């Protein structure tokens, strides 16, 4: 029988560990990495032997969070890098709401999971858990736990504080999303008060997380802006990426992920859409973002789905023009335009 734990029970359970594998979700983001490595650092300082593991390797842009440990930085989070001494070690997961998010590691590691620490409301618990859906980030959930685990009543270790700050910044879109409530800001302020600028400046953390783009991403956004088409007096913004353009520009999938962000900022735009041709086929993958109209209903008309303000589908068409025309007809209907 799985239990729901209190803050005190959660801290006690962590305090009792002598060795642990810290699991975090596939396609890791700043919250997952910041939280997992904050926990690793906090437990290591207590003499616990801890190692972080994830079904996917860390993106380069998040490696700086691991490297705050200097020479002790963990090189890889993949399963085959786990030192042999952890073969039977208990597992604690962070920011991992359901078994599916553990990817290939689920079968091997979830039966050994003794504690899941998370902030997602709609997960599927797979172990005794401490879940705070009102928290914006796993880092916000961990903050009071790690305060309990520190030695004495001094400030938090600066590297732990920096990682928790990065985790919270990451899941709130740099304190910009609606999940960043007063409690979230207070936790972040407490972490700033703990003082970690000697390790890394807070502004350097947010610059690396939010204001840093690779040349490929810039070229992807350049393509998005070059191909921008407006409809319904600018209430609809659509951009396209054909297979030929992708090849000509040498764009990898990770270079085209922010195309939608580059166009949805347009003033007066209510629905933004990107249409990316799937290889050399007559299939265009569509991402939709909305400031109000229900784009999940539009996506459903093409066999797709999603949320009210963010959805996806695929449109079949021989050319970009035909793909845009087919989609825009439905978008205009959704707007009543
Ligand atoms: Mn998270």
PDB file of C-alpha atoms in Angstrom, residues 86-229:
ATOM      1  CA  UNK A  86      24.496   1.195  -6.667  1.00  0.00           C
ATOM      2  CA  UNK A  87      23.232  -2.123  -8.067  1.00  0.00           C
ATOM      3  CA  UNK A  88      20.728  -2.650  -5.243  1.00  0.00           C
ATOM      4  CA  UNK A  89      20.511   0.929  -3.959  1.00  0.00           C
ATOM      5  CA  UNK A  90      17.108   2.404  -3.101  1.00  0.00           C
ATOM      6  CA  UNK A  91      15.669   4.962  -5.520  1.00  0.00           C
ATOM      7  CA  UNK A  92      14.160   8.382  -4.831  1.00  0.00           C
ATOM      8  CA  UNK A  93      12.491  10.186  -7.729  1.00  0.00           C
ATOM      9  CA  UNK A  94      12.022  13.918  -8.231  1.00  0.00           C
ATOM     10  CA  UNK A  95       9.775  15.753 -10.726  1.00  0.00           C
ATOM     11  CA  UNK A  96       8.684  12.406 -12.195  1.00  0.00           C
ATOM     12  CA  UNK A  97       4.886  12.143 -12.053  1.00  0.00           C
ATOM     13  CA  UNK A  98       4.219   8.773 -13.665  1.00  0.00           C
ATOM     14  CA  UNK A  99       6.038   5.528 -14.536  1.00  0.00           C
ATOM     15  CA  UNK A 100       6.050   6.480 -18.231  1.00  0.00           C
ATOM     16  CA  UNK A 101       8.296   9.450 -17.464  1.00  0.00           C
ATOM     17  CA  UNK A 102      10.976   7.072 -16.234  1.00  0.00           C
ATOM     18  CA  UNK A 103      11.207   5.690 -19.777  1.00  0.00           C
ATOM     19  CA  UNK A 104      13.437   2.661 -20.156  1.00  0.00           C
ATOM     20  CA  UNK A 105      14.425   2.861 -16.491  1.00  0.00           C
ATOM     21  CA  UNK A 106      10.917   2.238 -15.132  1.00  0.00           C
ATOM     22  CA  UNK A 107      11.143  -1.546 -15.040  1.00  0.00           C
ATOM     23  CA  UNK A 108      14.602  -1.600 -13.453  1.00  0.00           C
ATOM     24  CA  UNK A 109      14.275   1.281 -10.971  1.00  0.00           C
ATOM     25  CA  UNK A 110      10.663   1.885  -9.981  1.00  0.00           C
ATOM     26  CA  UNK A 111      10.314  -1.369  -7.970  1.00  0.00           C
ATOM     27  CA  UNK A 112      13.184   0.001  -5.802  1.00  0.00           C
ATOM     28  CA  UNK A 113      11.617   3.460  -5.450  1.00  0.00           C
ATOM     29  CA  UNK A 114      11.140   4.308  -1.767  1.00  0.00           C
ATOM     30  CA  UNK A 115      10.001   7.909  -2.236  1.00  0.00           C
ATOM     31  CA  UNK A 116       8.700  10.183  -4.981  1.00  0.00           C
ATOM     32  CA  UNK A 117       8.909  13.956  -4.548  1.00  0.00           C
ATOM     33  CA  UNK A 118       6.872  15.888  -7.066  1.00  0.00           C
ATOM     34  CA  UNK A 119       4.583  18.827  -7.826  1.00  0.00           C
ATOM     35  CA  UNK A 120       2.335  17.472 -10.606  1.00  0.00           C
ATOM     36  CA  UNK A 121      -1.363  17.224  -9.733  1.00  0.00           C
ATOM     37  CA  UNK A 122      -2.263  14.681 -12.401  1.00  0.00           C
ATOM     38  CA  UNK A 123       0.361  12.000 -11.940  1.00  0.00           C
ATOM     39  CA  UNK A 124       0.235   8.280 -11.231  1.00  0.00           C
ATOM     40  CA  UNK A 125       2.009   7.608  -7.920  1.00  0.00           C
ATOM     41  CA  UNK A 126       4.244   4.522  -8.037  1.00  0.00           C
ATOM     42  CA  UNK A 127       5.765   4.732  -4.535  1.00  0.00           C
ATOM     43  CA  UNK A 128       5.303   6.444  -1.176  1.00  0.00           C
ATOM     44  CA  UNK A 129       5.056  10.075  -2.106  1.00  0.00           C
ATOM     45  CA  UNK A 130       5.297  13.693  -1.110  1.00  0.00           C
ATOM     46  CA  UNK A 131       3.458  15.647  -3.810  1.00  0.00           C
ATOM     47  CA  UNK A 132       2.584  19.352  -3.559  1.00  0.00           C
ATOM     48  CA  UNK A 133       0.445  20.346  -6.563  1.00  0.00           C
ATOM     49  CA  UNK A 134       0.323  23.970  -5.370  1.00  0.00           C
ATOM     50  CA  UNK A 135       4.102  24.264  -5.863  1.00  0.00           C
ATOM     51  CA  UNK A 136       5.344  25.615  -9.190  1.00  0.00           C
ATOM     52  CA  UNK A 137       8.389  23.332  -9.331  1.00  0.00           C
ATOM     53  CA  UNK A 138       9.912  20.247  -7.756  1.00  0.00           C
ATOM     54  CA  UNK A 139      12.609  22.652  -6.559  1.00  0.00           C
ATOM     55  CA  UNK A 140       9.988  24.550  -4.559  1.00  0.00           C
ATOM     56  CA  UNK A 141       8.825  21.266  -2.958  1.00  0.00           C
ATOM     57  CA  UNK A 142      12.401  20.300  -2.103  1.00  0.00           C
ATOM     58  CA  UNK A 143      13.363  23.642  -0.591  1.00  0.00           C
ATOM     59  CA  UNK A 144      11.759  23.161   2.880  1.00  0.00           C
ATOM     60  CA  UNK A 145      12.829  19.494   2.883  1.00  0.00           C
ATOM     61  CA  UNK A 146      16.468  20.337   2.266  1.00  0.00           C
ATOM     62  CA  UNK A 147      16.298  23.118   4.872  1.00  0.00           C
ATOM     63  CA  UNK A 148      15.453  20.381   7.391  1.00  0.00           C
ATOM     64  CA  UNK A 149      18.279  18.171   6.191  1.00  0.00           C
ATOM     65  CA  UNK A 150      21.063  20.772   6.472  1.00  0.00           C
ATOM     66  CA  UNK A 151      23.524  20.594   9.329  1.00  0.00           C
ATOM     67  CA  UNK A 152      22.702  22.972  12.203  1.00  0.00           C
ATOM     68  CA  UNK A 153      20.533  26.009  11.502  1.00  0.00           C
ATOM     69  CA  UNK A 154      22.840  27.949   9.227  1.00  0.00           C
ATOM     70  CA  UNK A 155      22.069  28.887   5.635  1.00  0.00           C
ATOM     71  CA  UNK A 156      21.613  26.339   2.890  1.00  0.00           C
ATOM     72  CA  UNK A 157      24.732  25.178   1.051  1.00  0.00           C
ATOM     73  CA  UNK A 158      25.240  27.690  -1.807  1.00  0.00           C
ATOM     74  CA  UNK A 159      25.357  25.033  -4.539  1.00  0.00           C
ATOM     75  CA  UNK A 160      22.138  23.466  -3.230  1.00  0.00           C
ATOM     76  CA  UNK A 161      20.548  26.935  -3.154  1.00  0.00           C
ATOM     77  CA  UNK A 162      21.701  27.792  -6.694  1.00  0.00           C
ATOM     78  CA  UNK A 163      20.281  24.542  -8.079  1.00  0.00           C
ATOM     79  CA  UNK A 164      16.926  24.984  -6.328  1.00  0.00           C
ATOM     80  CA  UNK A 165      16.746  28.568  -7.604  1.00  0.00           C
ATOM     81  CA  UNK A 166      17.452  27.324 -11.146  1.00  0.00           C
ATOM     82  CA  UNK A 167      14.774  24.631 -10.776  1.00  0.00           C
ATOM     83  CA  UNK A 168      12.133  27.157  -9.726  1.00  0.00           C
ATOM     84  CA  UNK A 169      13.184  29.693 -12.382  1.00  0.00           C
ATOM     85  CA  UNK A 170      13.000  26.972 -15.015  1.00  0.00           C
ATOM     86  CA  UNK A 171       9.462  25.716 -14.320  1.00  0.00           C
ATOM     87  CA  UNK A 172       8.046  29.243 -13.941  1.00  0.00           C
ATOM     88  CA  UNK A 173       9.455  30.480 -17.256  1.00  0.00           C
ATOM     89  CA  UNK A 174      11.726  32.831 -15.296  1.00  0.00           C
ATOM     90  CA  UNK A 175       8.969  33.693 -12.769  1.00  0.00           C
ATOM     91  CA  UNK A 176       6.666  34.685 -15.623  1.00  0.00           C
ATOM     92  CA  UNK A 177       4.036  31.910 -15.749  1.00  0.00           C
ATOM     93  CA  UNK A 178       0.804  31.952 -13.735  1.00  0.00           C
ATOM     94  CA  UNK A 179       2.186  29.181 -11.471  1.00  0.00           C
ATOM     95  CA  UNK A 180       4.645  31.670  -9.942  1.00  0.00           C
ATOM     96  CA  UNK A 181       2.565  32.719  -6.953  1.00  0.00           C
ATOM     97  CA  UNK A 182       3.583  34.493  -3.787  1.00  0.00           C
ATOM     98  CA  UNK A 183       4.847  31.301  -2.128  1.00  0.00           C
ATOM     99  CA  UNK A 184       7.033  30.545  -5.150  1.00  0.00           C
ATOM    100  CA  UNK A 185       8.521  34.040  -5.101  1.00  0.00           C
ATOM    101  CA  UNK A 186       9.099  33.728  -1.330  1.00  0.00           C
ATOM    102  CA  UNK A 187      10.957  30.442  -1.780  1.00  0.00           C
ATOM    103  CA  UNK A 188      13.097  32.026  -4.504  1.00  0.00           C
ATOM    104  CA  UNK A 189      13.742  35.075  -2.300  1.00  0.00           C
ATOM    105  CA  UNK A 190      14.795  32.796   0.583  1.00  0.00           C
ATOM    106  CA  UNK A 191      17.211  31.032  -1.757  1.00  0.00           C
ATOM    107  CA  UNK A 192      18.670  34.391  -2.830  1.00  0.00           C
ATOM    108  CA  UNK A 193      18.997  35.292   0.859  1.00  0.00           C
ATOM    109  CA  UNK A 194      20.908  32.055   1.417  1.00  0.00           C
ATOM    110  CA  UNK A 195      23.583  33.667  -0.748  1.00  0.00           C
ATOM    111  CA  UNK A 196      24.988  31.715  -3.676  1.00  0.00           C
ATOM    112  CA  UNK A 197      26.458  34.507  -5.826  1.00  0.00           C
ATOM    113  CA  UNK A 198      29.948  33.308  -4.900  1.00  0.00           C
ATOM    114  CA  UNK A 199      29.133  30.068  -6.747  1.00  0.00           C
ATOM    115  CA  UNK A 200      27.120  31.544  -9.612  1.00  0.00           C
ATOM    116  CA  UNK A 201      25.285  34.861  -9.989  1.00  0.00           C
ATOM    117  CA  UNK A 202      21.482  34.476 -10.035  1.00  0.00           C
ATOM    118  CA  UNK A 203      21.381  36.592 -13.216  1.00  0.00           C
ATOM    119  CA  UNK A 204      23.879  34.200 -14.799  1.00  0.00           C
ATOM    120  CA  UNK A 205      21.539  31.294 -14.053  1.00  0.00           C
ATOM    121  CA  UNK A 206      18.558  33.008 -15.709  1.00  0.00           C
ATOM    122  CA  UNK A 207      20.699  34.202 -18.627  1.00  0.00           C
ATOM    123  CA  UNK A 208      21.863  30.646 -19.293  1.00  0.00           C
ATOM    124  CA  UNK A 209      18.365  29.199 -18.917  1.00  0.00           C
ATOM    125  CA  UNK A 210      16.386  31.817 -20.853  1.00  0.00           C
ATOM    126  CA  UNK A 211      18.570  34.215 -22.822  1.00  0.00           C
ATOM    127  CA  UNK A 212      20.926  31.815 -24.540  1.00  0.00           C
ATOM    128  CA  UNK A 213      20.249  30.323 -27.977  1.00  0.00           C
ATOM    129  CA  UNK A 214      22.389  28.196 -30.275  1.00  0.00           C
ATOM    130  CA  UNK A 215      23.140  29.356 -33.840  1.00  0.00           C
ATOM    131  CA  UNK A 216      20.803  26.588 -35.059  1.00  0.00           C
ATOM    132  CA  UNK A 217      17.910  27.863 -32.941  1.00  0.00           C
ATOM    133  CA  UNK A 218      18.458  31.398 -34.262  1.00  0.00           C
ATOM    134  CA  UNK A 219      18.381  30.076 -37.825  1.00  0.00           C
ATOM    135  CA  UNK A 220      15.168  28.177 -37.003  1.00  0.00           C
ATOM    136  CA  UNK A 221      13.572  31.349 -35.668  1.00  0.00           C
ATOM    137  CA  UNK A 222      14.863  33.300 -38.666  1.00  0.00           C
ATOM    138  CA  UNK A 223      13.080  30.824 -40.927  1.00  0.00           C
ATOM    139  CA  UNK A 224       9.920  31.146 -38.813  1.00  0.00           C
ATOM    140  CA  UNK A 225       9.914  34.928 -39.218  1.00  0.00           C
ATOM    141  CA  UNK A 226      10.781  34.831 -42.936  1.00  0.00           C
ATOM    142  CA  UNK A 227       7.852  32.483 -43.630  1.00  0.00           C
ATOM    143  CA  UNK A 228       5.358  34.278 -41.371  1.00  0.00           C
ATOM    144  CA  UNK A 229       1.867  34.716 -42.816  1.00  0.00           C
TER     145      UNK A 229
END
